[in-house]
PDB file of C-alpha atoms in Angstrom:
ATOM      1  CA  MET A   1      -3.524 -15.392 -15.578  1.00 36.00           C
ATOM      2  CA  THR A   2      -1.786 -12.005 -15.260  1.00 39.00           C
ATOM      3  CA  ALA A   3      -2.818  -8.081 -14.461  1.00 40.00           C
ATOM      4  CA  ASN A   4      -3.252  -7.686 -17.903  1.00 41.00           C
ATOM      5  CA  SER A   5      -5.403 -10.154 -19.050  1.00 39.00           C
ATOM      6  CA  SER A   6      -8.853 -10.107 -20.080  1.00 38.00           C
ATOM      7  CA  ALA A   7     -11.607 -10.374 -16.873  1.00 40.00           C
ATOM      8  CA  SER A   8     -15.149 -10.182 -16.040  1.00 40.00           C
ATOM      9  CA  THR A   9     -15.419  -6.516 -15.354  1.00 41.00           C
ATOM     10  CA  PRO A  10     -18.772  -4.141 -13.529  1.00 43.00           C
ATOM     11  CA  GLU A  11     -18.480  -2.515 -16.847  1.00 42.00           C
ATOM     12  CA  SER A  12     -22.409  -2.539 -16.861  1.00 38.00           C
ATOM     13  CA  GLN A  13     -22.864  -2.570 -13.090  1.00 50.00           C
ATOM     14  CA  ASN A  14     -24.166   0.106 -11.024  1.00 75.00           C
ATOM     15  CA  LEU A  15     -22.176   1.521  -8.062  1.00 86.00           C
ATOM     16  CA  PRO A  16     -22.022  -1.589  -5.628  1.00 91.00           C
ATOM     17  CA  SER A  17     -24.428  -1.448  -2.232  1.00 94.00           C
ATOM     18  CA  LEU A  18     -22.496   0.181   0.460  1.00 96.00           C
ATOM     19  CA  ASP A  19     -20.519  -2.657   2.738  1.00 97.00           C
ATOM     20  CA  TRP A  20     -22.105  -1.388   6.288  1.00 97.00           C
ATOM     21  CA  ILE A  21     -19.421  -3.711   7.730  1.00 97.00           C
ATOM     22  CA  ALA A  22     -16.427  -1.882   6.049  1.00 97.00           C
ATOM     23  CA  VAL A  23     -18.079   1.390   6.808  1.00 97.00           C
ATOM     24  CA  LEU A  24     -18.754   0.179  10.834  1.00 98.00           C
ATOM     25  CA  PHE A  25     -14.897  -0.909  11.122  1.00 97.00           C
ATOM     26  CA  PHE A  26     -13.193   2.025   9.621  1.00 98.00           C
ATOM     27  CA  GLY A  27     -15.538   4.175  11.443  1.00 98.00           C
ATOM     28  CA  ALA A  28     -14.682   2.343  14.985  1.00 98.00           C
ATOM     29  CA  VAL A  29     -10.701   2.197  14.048  1.00 98.00           C
ATOM     30  CA  HIS A  30     -11.062   6.009  13.471  1.00 98.00           C
ATOM     31  CA  ALA A  31     -12.982   6.319  17.063  1.00 97.00           C
ATOM     32  CA  LEU A  32     -11.203   4.556  19.115  1.00 97.00           C
ATOM     33  CA  ALA A  33      -7.936   6.606  17.292  1.00 97.00           C
ATOM     34  CA  LEU A  34      -9.653   9.557  18.690  1.00 97.00           C
ATOM     35  CA  LEU A  35      -8.727   8.344  22.060  1.00 96.00           C
ATOM     36  CA  GLY A  36      -5.756   8.888  22.147  1.00 95.00           C
ATOM     37  CA  LEU A  37      -6.131  12.635  22.727  1.00 94.00           C
ATOM     38  CA  TRP A  38      -7.041  11.410  26.094  1.00 95.00           C
ATOM     39  CA  CYS A  39      -4.046   9.172  26.533  1.00 94.00           C
ATOM     40  CA  PHE A  40      -1.267  11.111  25.102  1.00 95.00           C
ATOM     41  CA  SER A  41       2.462  10.513  25.955  1.00 95.00           C
ATOM     42  CA  TRP A  42       5.625  11.118  24.511  1.00 97.00           C
ATOM     43  CA  PRO A  43       6.880   7.380  24.449  1.00 97.00           C
ATOM     44  CA  ALA A  44       3.289   6.378  22.761  1.00 97.00           C
ATOM     45  CA  LEU A  45       3.878   8.965  20.068  1.00 97.00           C
ATOM     46  CA  LEU A  46       7.013   7.484  19.373  1.00 98.00           C
ATOM     47  CA  VAL A  47       5.916   3.849  19.631  1.00 97.00           C
ATOM     48  CA  THR A  48       3.211   5.092  17.025  1.00 98.00           C
ATOM     49  CA  VAL A  49       5.974   6.943  14.525  1.00 98.00           C
ATOM     50  CA  GLY A  50       7.844   3.860  14.845  1.00 98.00           C
ATOM     51  CA  LEU A  51       5.503   1.599  13.977  1.00 98.00           C
ATOM     52  CA  HIS A  52       4.140   3.393  10.983  1.00 98.00           C
ATOM     53  CA  TRP A  53       7.799   3.391   9.685  1.00 98.00           C
ATOM     54  CA  PHE A  54       7.980  -0.216  10.348  1.00 98.00           C
ATOM     55  CA  LEU A  55       4.531  -1.314   9.030  1.00 98.00           C
ATOM     56  CA  GLY A  56       4.521   1.331   6.281  1.00 98.00           C
ATOM     57  CA  SER A  57       8.101   1.343   5.240  1.00 98.00           C
ATOM     58  CA  ILE A  58       9.213  -2.210   4.969  1.00 98.00           C
ATOM     59  CA  GLY A  59       5.948  -3.866   5.225  1.00 98.00           C
ATOM     60  CA  ILE A  60       3.571  -2.125   2.682  1.00 98.00           C
ATOM     61  CA  CYS A  61       6.002   0.039   0.363  1.00 98.00           C
ATOM     62  CA  LEU A  62       8.815  -2.416   0.557  1.00 98.00           C
ATOM     63  CA  GLY A  63       6.943  -5.616   0.856  1.00 98.00           C
ATOM     64  CA  TYR A  64       3.826  -5.435  -0.786  1.00 98.00           C
ATOM     65  CA  HIS A  65       4.617  -2.806  -3.217  1.00 98.00           C
ATOM     66  CA  ARG A  66       7.951  -2.902  -4.335  1.00 98.00           C
ATOM     67  CA  LEU A  67       8.959  -6.485  -3.506  1.00 98.00           C
ATOM     68  CA  LEU A  68       5.695  -8.691  -4.183  1.00 98.00           C
ATOM     69  CA  SER A  69       3.310  -6.450  -6.684  1.00 98.00           C
ATOM     70  CA  HIS A  70       6.169  -5.292  -9.018  1.00 98.00           C
ATOM     71  CA  ARG A  71       9.352  -7.911  -8.232  1.00 98.00           C
ATOM     72  CA  SER A  72      11.767  -5.026  -8.390  1.00 98.00           C
ATOM     73  CA  PHE A  73      14.299  -6.716  -6.372  1.00 98.00           C
ATOM     74  CA  GLN A  74      14.237 -10.239  -4.687  1.00 98.00           C
ATOM     75  CA  VAL A  75      15.255 -11.901  -1.361  1.00 98.00           C
ATOM     76  CA  PRO A  76      15.403 -14.945   0.439  1.00 98.00           C
ATOM     77  CA  ARG A  77      12.365 -16.996   0.619  1.00 98.00           C
ATOM     78  CA  TRP A  78      12.439 -16.766   4.551  1.00 98.00           C
ATOM     79  CA  LEU A  79      13.396 -13.037   4.160  1.00 98.00           C
ATOM     80  CA  GLU A  80      10.114 -12.450   1.741  1.00 98.00           C
ATOM     81  CA  TYR A  81       7.649 -14.261   4.069  1.00 98.00           C
ATOM     82  CA  THR A  82       8.996 -12.229   7.084  1.00 98.00           C
ATOM     83  CA  ILE A  83       8.404  -8.750   5.274  1.00 98.00           C
ATOM     84  CA  ALA A  84       4.923 -10.115   3.910  1.00 98.00           C
ATOM     85  CA  THR A  85       3.965 -10.775   7.464  1.00 98.00           C
ATOM     86  CA  ILE A  86       5.056  -7.517   8.150  1.00 98.00           C
ATOM     87  CA  GLY A  87       2.899  -5.836   6.026  1.00 98.00           C
ATOM     88  CA  ALA A  88      -0.035  -7.852   6.857  1.00 98.00           C
ATOM     89  CA  LEU A  89       0.338  -6.208  10.341  1.00 97.00           C
ATOM     90  CA  ALA A  90      -1.020  -2.943   9.017  1.00 97.00           C
ATOM     91  CA  MET A  91      -4.436  -4.107   8.290  1.00 97.00           C
ATOM     92  CA  GLN A  92      -4.167  -2.865   4.711  1.00 97.00           C
ATOM     93  CA  GLY A  93      -5.311  -6.819   3.766  1.00 97.00           C
ATOM     94  CA  GLY A  94      -4.120  -9.684   2.741  1.00 98.00           C
ATOM     95  CA  PRO A  95      -1.045  -9.813   0.321  1.00 98.00           C
ATOM     96  CA  ILE A  96      -2.936 -11.768  -2.850  1.00 98.00           C
ATOM     97  CA  PHE A  97      -5.870  -8.788  -2.299  1.00 98.00           C
ATOM     98  CA  TRP A  98      -3.422  -5.487  -1.775  1.00 98.00           C
ATOM     99  CA  VAL A  99      -1.234  -7.107  -4.645  1.00 98.00           C
ATOM    100  CA  ALA A 100      -3.937  -7.914  -6.904  1.00 98.00           C
ATOM    101  CA  GLY A 101      -5.517  -4.828  -6.953  1.00 97.00           C
ATOM    102  CA  HIS A 102      -2.266  -2.877  -7.309  1.00 98.00           C
ATOM    103  CA  ARG A 103      -1.426  -4.754 -10.369  1.00 98.00           C
ATOM    104  CA  LEU A 104      -5.326  -4.150 -11.678  1.00 97.00           C
ATOM    105  CA  HIS A 105      -4.540  -0.471 -11.126  1.00 97.00           C
ATOM    106  CA  HIS A 106      -0.781  -0.286 -13.047  1.00 96.00           C
ATOM    107  CA  ALA A 107      -2.099  -2.466 -15.889  1.00 95.00           C
ATOM    108  CA  HIS A 108      -5.686  -0.216 -16.396  1.00 95.00           C
ATOM    109  CA  THR A 109      -4.344   3.056 -14.472  1.00 95.00           C
ATOM    110  CA  GLU A 110      -7.858   5.786 -14.148  1.00 94.00           C
ATOM    111  CA  ASP A 111      -9.813   3.358 -16.232  1.00 93.00           C
ATOM    112  CA  GLU A 112     -12.846   4.020 -14.474  1.00 93.00           C
ATOM    113  CA  VAL A 113     -13.928   0.235 -14.362  1.00 93.00           C
ATOM    114  CA  LYS A 114     -10.847  -1.581 -14.259  1.00 95.00           C
ATOM    115  CA  ASP A 115      -8.705   0.469 -12.045  1.00 96.00           C
ATOM    116  CA  PRO A 116      -9.953   0.052  -8.255  1.00 96.00           C
ATOM    117  CA  TYR A 117      -9.663   2.759  -7.296  1.00 96.00           C
ATOM    118  CA  SER A 118      -9.300   4.945 -10.185  1.00 95.00           C
ATOM    119  CA  ALA A 119      -8.520   9.033  -9.744  1.00 95.00           C
ATOM    120  CA  ARG A 120     -11.274   9.831 -12.344  1.00 94.00           C
ATOM    121  CA  ARG A 121     -13.763   9.181 -10.507  1.00 95.00           C
ATOM    122  CA  GLY A 122     -12.899  11.751  -8.169  1.00 94.00           C
ATOM    123  CA  PHE A 123     -10.960  12.203  -4.676  1.00 96.00           C
ATOM    124  CA  TRP A 124     -12.656  10.496  -2.050  1.00 97.00           C
ATOM    125  CA  TRP A 125     -13.471   7.423  -4.569  1.00 97.00           C
ATOM    126  CA  SER A 126      -9.498   6.915  -5.033  1.00 97.00           C
ATOM    127  CA  HIS A 127      -9.211   7.842  -1.219  1.00 97.00           C
ATOM    128  CA  MET A 128     -11.100   5.536   0.207  1.00 97.00           C
ATOM    129  CA  LEU A 129     -14.931   5.395  -0.922  1.00 97.00           C
ATOM    130  CA  TRP A 130     -13.944   2.314  -3.075  1.00 97.00           C
ATOM    131  CA  ILE A 131     -13.747   0.251  -0.256  1.00 97.00           C
ATOM    132  CA  PHE A 132     -17.049   1.376   0.950  1.00 97.00           C
ATOM    133  CA  TYR A 133     -18.525   0.292  -2.207  1.00 97.00           C
ATOM    134  CA  PRO A 134     -16.829  -3.367  -3.175  1.00 96.00           C
ATOM    135  CA  TYR A 135     -16.897  -4.652  -6.652  1.00 96.00           C
ATOM    136  CA  PRO A 136     -16.839  -8.260  -6.558  1.00 95.00           C
ATOM    137  CA  ASP A 137     -13.727  -8.325  -9.465  1.00 95.00           C
ATOM    138  CA  PHE A 138     -11.454  -6.661  -6.205  1.00 97.00           C
ATOM    139  CA  PHE A 139     -12.822  -7.874  -3.451  1.00 97.00           C
ATOM    140  CA  GLU A 140     -14.016 -11.206  -3.728  1.00 97.00           C
ATOM    141  CA  TYR A 141     -11.456 -13.768  -3.790  1.00 97.00           C
ATOM    142  CA  ASP A 142     -12.150 -16.506  -6.203  1.00 97.00           C
ATOM    143  CA  ARG A 143     -12.316 -13.443  -8.645  1.00 97.00           C
ATOM    144  CA  TYR A 144      -9.212 -11.212  -7.455  1.00 97.00           C
ATOM    145  CA  ARG A 145      -6.870 -13.850  -7.065  1.00 97.00           C
ATOM    146  CA  ARG A 146      -6.145 -14.458 -10.678  1.00 97.00           C
ATOM    147  CA  TYR A 147      -4.210 -11.215 -11.025  1.00 97.00           C
ATOM    148  CA  ALA A 148      -1.778 -12.296  -8.473  1.00 98.00           C
ATOM    149  CA  PRO A 149      -1.183 -15.883  -9.453  1.00 97.00           C
ATOM    150  CA  ASP A 150       2.250 -16.389  -8.681  1.00 97.00           C
ATOM    151  CA  LEU A 151       0.967 -15.616  -4.506  1.00 98.00           C
ATOM    152  CA  ASP A 152      -1.965 -17.505  -4.949  1.00 98.00           C
ATOM    153  CA  ARG A 153      -0.179 -20.555  -5.186  1.00 98.00           C
ATOM    154  CA  ASP A 154       2.005 -20.194  -2.283  1.00 98.00           C
ATOM    155  CA  PRO A 155       0.048 -21.742   0.693  1.00 98.00           C
ATOM    156  CA  TYR A 156       1.694 -19.249   3.339  1.00 98.00           C
ATOM    157  CA  TYR A 157       0.207 -16.551   1.578  1.00 98.00           C
ATOM    158  CA  ARG A 158      -3.163 -17.760   0.895  1.00 98.00           C
ATOM    159  CA  TRP A 159      -3.206 -18.510   5.005  1.00 98.00           C
ATOM    160  CA  LEU A 160      -2.057 -15.009   5.611  1.00 98.00           C
ATOM    161  CA  ASN A 161      -4.688 -13.631   3.219  1.00 98.00           C
ATOM    162  CA  ARG A 162      -7.279 -15.217   5.111  1.00 97.00           C
ATOM    163  CA  ASN A 163      -6.178 -14.459   8.565  1.00 97.00           C
ATOM    164  CA  PHE A 164      -3.944 -10.899   8.336  1.00 96.00           C
ATOM    165  CA  LEU A 165      -6.412  -9.710  11.211  1.00 95.00           C
ATOM    166  CA  TRP A 166      -5.853 -11.920  13.853  1.00 95.00           C
ATOM    167  CA  LEU A 167      -2.276 -10.951  13.399  1.00 95.00           C
ATOM    168  CA  GLN A 168      -3.131  -7.523  15.547  1.00 94.00           C
ATOM    169  CA  LEU A 169      -3.232  -9.650  18.835  1.00 94.00           C
ATOM    170  CA  PRO A 170       0.183 -10.794  18.953  1.00 94.00           C
ATOM    171  CA  LEU A 171       1.055  -7.027  18.324  1.00 95.00           C
ATOM    172  CA  GLY A 172      -1.698  -5.654  21.041  1.00 96.00           C
ATOM    173  CA  ILE A 173      -0.786  -7.846  23.583  1.00 96.00           C
ATOM    174  CA  PRO A 174       3.051  -6.889  23.982  1.00 97.00           C
ATOM    175  CA  LEU A 175       2.072  -3.153  23.249  1.00 97.00           C
ATOM    176  CA  TYR A 176      -0.141  -3.560  26.400  1.00 97.00           C
ATOM    177  CA  LEU A 177       2.438  -5.102  28.198  1.00 97.00           C
ATOM    178  CA  CYS A 178       5.048  -2.771  27.977  1.00 96.00           C
ATOM    179  CA  GLY A 179       3.042   0.631  27.955  1.00 96.00           C
ATOM    180  CA  GLY A 180      -0.759  -0.318  29.194  1.00 96.00           C
ATOM    181  CA  TRP A 181      -3.669   1.114  27.203  1.00 96.00           C
ATOM    182  CA  SER A 182      -1.815   4.472  26.029  1.00 97.00           C
ATOM    183  CA  PHE A 183       0.286   2.116  23.748  1.00 97.00           C
ATOM    184  CA  VAL A 184      -2.211   0.376  22.910  1.00 97.00           C
ATOM    185  CA  ILE A 185      -4.485   3.259  21.411  1.00 97.00           C
ATOM    186  CA  TRP A 186      -1.453   4.968  19.789  1.00 98.00           C
ATOM    187  CA  GLY A 187      -0.036   2.014  18.424  1.00 97.00           C
ATOM    188  CA  MET A 188      -2.619   0.113  17.196  1.00 97.00           C
ATOM    189  CA  PHE A 189      -5.674   2.424  16.427  1.00 98.00           C
ATOM    190  CA  VAL A 190      -4.216   5.945  15.889  1.00 98.00           C
ATOM    191  CA  ARG A 191      -0.972   4.113  13.923  1.00 98.00           C
ATOM    192  CA  ALA A 192      -3.264   2.368  11.924  1.00 98.00           C
ATOM    193  CA  VAL A 193      -5.533   5.483  10.520  1.00 98.00           C
ATOM    194  CA  PHE A 194      -2.425   7.452  10.404  1.00 98.00           C
ATOM    195  CA  LEU A 195      -1.023   4.910   7.718  1.00 98.00           C
ATOM    196  CA  TRP A 196      -4.314   4.114   5.747  1.00 98.00           C
ATOM    197  CA  HIS A 197      -4.744   7.843   5.019  1.00 98.00           C
ATOM    198  CA  SER A 198      -0.557   7.969   3.978  1.00 98.00           C
ATOM    199  CA  THR A 199      -0.976   5.009   1.937  1.00 98.00           C
ATOM    200  CA  TRP A 200      -4.598   6.263   0.350  1.00 98.00           C
ATOM    201  CA  PHE A 201      -2.739   9.596  -0.452  1.00 98.00           C
ATOM    202  CA  ILE A 202      -0.927   8.057  -3.135  1.00 97.00           C
ATOM    203  CA  ASN A 203      -4.340   6.559  -4.692  1.00 96.00           C
ATOM    204  CA  SER A 204      -5.900   9.904  -4.851  1.00 97.00           C
ATOM    205  CA  VAL A 205      -3.635  13.388  -4.202  1.00 97.00           C
ATOM    206  CA  THR A 206      -0.686  11.966  -6.086  1.00 97.00           C
ATOM    207  CA  HIS A 207      -2.853  11.523  -9.491  1.00 96.00           C
ATOM    208  CA  LEU A 208      -4.362  14.850  -9.084  1.00 95.00           C
ATOM    209  CA  TRP A 209      -1.394  17.663  -7.770  1.00 96.00           C
ATOM    210  CA  GLY A 210       2.246  17.622  -8.020  1.00 97.00           C
ATOM    211  CA  TYR A 211       5.136  17.564 -11.103  1.00 96.00           C
ATOM    212  CA  ARG A 212       5.626  15.331 -14.014  1.00 96.00           C
ATOM    213  CA  THR A 213       8.906  13.931 -14.583  1.00 94.00           C
ATOM    214  CA  PHE A 214       7.828  11.997 -17.311  1.00 94.00           C
ATOM    215  CA  GLU A 215       5.008  11.987 -20.177  1.00 92.00           C
ATOM    216  CA  THR A 216       3.093   8.850 -19.129  1.00 92.00           C
ATOM    217  CA  GLU A 217      -0.387   8.278 -20.633  1.00 92.00           C
ATOM    218  CA  ASP A 218      -1.763   8.470 -16.852  1.00 94.00           C
ATOM    219  CA  ASN A 219      -2.148  11.696 -14.348  1.00 95.00           C
ATOM    220  CA  ALA A 220       0.231  10.068 -12.031  1.00 97.00           C
ATOM    221  CA  ARG A 221       2.700  12.891 -10.274  1.00 97.00           C
ATOM    222  CA  ASN A 222       5.277  13.767  -8.060  1.00 98.00           C
ATOM    223  CA  LEU A 223       4.395  14.911  -4.602  1.00 98.00           C
ATOM    224  CA  TRP A 224       7.085  15.825  -1.838  1.00 97.00           C
ATOM    225  CA  TRP A 225       5.027  15.443   0.972  1.00 98.00           C
ATOM    226  CA  ALA A 226       3.331  12.378  -0.031  1.00 98.00           C
ATOM    227  CA  ALA A 227       6.435  10.963  -0.343  1.00 98.00           C
ATOM    228  CA  ILE A 228       7.587  11.966   2.832  1.00 97.00           C
ATOM    229  CA  LEU A 229       4.386  10.050   4.480  1.00 97.00           C
ATOM    230  CA  THR A 230       5.119   7.271   2.681  1.00 98.00           C
ATOM    231  CA  TYR A 231       8.332   6.934   2.690  1.00 98.00           C
ATOM    232  CA  GLY A 232       9.287   7.583  -1.107  1.00 98.00           C
ATOM    233  CA  GLU A 233       6.179   6.378  -2.686  1.00 98.00           C
ATOM    234  CA  GLY A 234       5.047   9.930  -3.319  1.00 98.00           C
ATOM    235  CA  TRP A 235       7.204   9.984  -6.579  1.00 98.00           C
ATOM    236  CA  HIS A 236       4.315   8.636  -8.112  1.00 98.00           C
ATOM    237  CA  ASN A 237       4.863   9.480 -11.800  1.00 97.00           C
ATOM    238  CA  ASN A 238       8.524   7.882 -11.120  1.00 96.00           C
ATOM    239  CA  HIS A 239       6.869   4.961 -10.531  1.00 97.00           C
ATOM    240  CA  HIS A 240       4.559   4.625 -13.237  1.00 97.00           C
ATOM    241  CA  ALA A 241       6.831   5.531 -15.783  1.00 95.00           C
ATOM    242  CA  TYR A 242       8.889   2.722 -14.533  1.00 96.00           C
ATOM    243  CA  PRO A 243       6.585   0.509 -12.559  1.00 96.00           C
ATOM    244  CA  HIS A 244       9.308  -2.192 -11.765  1.00 97.00           C
ATOM    245  CA  VAL A 245      12.332  -0.276 -10.601  1.00 97.00           C
ATOM    246  CA  ALA A 246      13.050  -0.405  -7.222  1.00 98.00           C
ATOM    247  CA  LYS A 247      14.137   3.096  -6.286  1.00 97.00           C
ATOM    248  CA  ALA A 248      11.254   5.374  -6.486  1.00 97.00           C
ATOM    249  CA  GLY A 249      13.563   9.020  -5.618  1.00 96.00           C
ATOM    250  CA  TRP A 250      15.164   9.502  -8.525  1.00 94.00           C
ATOM    251  CA  ARG A 251      16.807  13.066  -8.460  1.00 92.00           C
ATOM    252  CA  TRP A 252      18.974  13.696  -5.489  1.00 92.00           C
ATOM    253  CA  TRP A 253      16.491  15.680  -3.408  1.00 94.00           C
ATOM    254  CA  GLU A 254      13.672  12.842  -3.959  1.00 97.00           C
ATOM    255  CA  ILE A 255      14.197  11.150  -0.630  1.00 97.00           C
ATOM    256  CA  ASP A 256      13.145   7.735  -0.889  1.00 98.00           C
ATOM    257  CA  VAL A 257      13.705   5.898   2.349  1.00 98.00           C
ATOM    258  CA  THR A 258      11.951   2.576   1.758  1.00 98.00           C
ATOM    259  CA  TRP A 259      15.305   2.356  -1.222  1.00 98.00           C
ATOM    260  CA  TRP A 260      17.576   3.108   1.158  1.00 98.00           C
ATOM    261  CA  ALA A 261      16.326   0.085   3.331  1.00 98.00           C
ATOM    262  CA  ILE A 262      16.178  -1.706  -0.049  1.00 98.00           C
ATOM    263  CA  SER A 263      20.171  -0.441  -0.194  1.00 98.00           C
ATOM    264  CA  ILE A 264      20.724  -1.504   2.932  1.00 98.00           C
ATOM    265  CA  LEU A 265      19.588  -5.413   2.471  1.00 98.00           C
ATOM    266  CA  ARG A 266      21.564  -5.376  -1.002  1.00 98.00           C
ATOM    267  CA  GLY A 267      24.682  -3.872   0.444  1.00 98.00           C
ATOM    268  CA  ILE A 268      24.377  -7.022   2.729  1.00 98.00           C
ATOM    269  CA  GLY A 269      23.901  -9.405   0.612  1.00 98.00           C
ATOM    270  CA  LEU A 270      20.186 -10.116   1.278  1.00 98.00           C
ATOM    271  CA  ALA A 271      18.634  -8.444  -1.615  1.00 98.00           C
ATOM    272  CA  SER A 272      19.613  -9.404  -5.170  1.00 97.00           C
ATOM    273  CA  HIS A 273      18.678  -8.571  -8.781  1.00 97.00           C
ATOM    274  CA  VAL A 274      17.675  -5.189  -7.808  1.00 97.00           C
ATOM    275  CA  ASN A 275      16.283  -3.127 -10.894  1.00 96.00           C
ATOM    276  CA  LEU A 276      17.594   0.083 -11.187  1.00 95.00           C
ATOM    277  CA  PRO A 277      16.526   3.187 -13.122  1.00 92.00           C
ATOM    278  CA  PRO A 278      17.853   2.639 -16.906  1.00 89.00           C
ATOM    279  CA  LYS A 279      20.811   5.454 -17.811  1.00 79.00           C
ATOM    280  CA  THR A 280      18.595   6.672 -20.766  1.00 74.00           C
ATOM    281  CA  ALA A 281      15.760   7.148 -19.055  1.00 70.00           C
ATOM    282  CA  ILE A 282      17.323   9.229 -15.868  1.00 65.00           C
ATOM    283  CA  GLU A 283      18.907  11.723 -18.897  1.00 66.00           C
ATOM    284  CA  GLN A 284      15.138  11.994 -20.215  1.00 64.00           C
ATOM    285  CA  GLY A 285      14.437  12.631 -16.969  1.00 57.00           C
TER     286      GLY A 285
END
């Protein structure tokens, strides 16, 4: 079953109960990130910026999004697993959960029931409240896995989906050995908070503000500062018009750092079947 298939949805349900475990978890990480004010160092900041790019652009944008969710290009299986593991390190959920939710978002964009983070339910809902009030169809594995059957058939992705949080240990240990608690606080907690909100901005602000190159049925928009924070994902109107295209920034000034990485992989022969914008669409844009 694909994301376009019918499924049980919480149409008749009221708002789910507040998930206090999620509230405490995200609240604790935000609180620990504030400790960075007392242990700042320039090397720690560089680690944060580097991991924000590595886990965000390579892991989430290139891996979870353009490769796994949309299959806009192909890489060898060993590389696909590696990139997906990098995405899991970002603490944004396992690959099956992330991909299933994103495919639902595209199949039912801005539908207040079927889109997990519909912008029509308000800024804060699309930004983060959808996580704190979890609908079973979007958060229970036996339900959401139907929207990512290709990943759910793979034993490695099922394992990664269950165990992604444990990957923080092999990340935290070398950070501590290299720079002590400053590297841990900045490289794990400050980075996680910054990367969470960067990603959530795509769900929220790019459905509210920005310009539209294509007349899509939804309100997805291109927003330059969101594109900078998310390495190209902020060119959201382009993406919603042509979701299976590997390139999000189409005009010369629409900077798409993630596309640069895909281009490098393509240039060295590790990326193939790269979906490019059709000429007719470029002329229309």
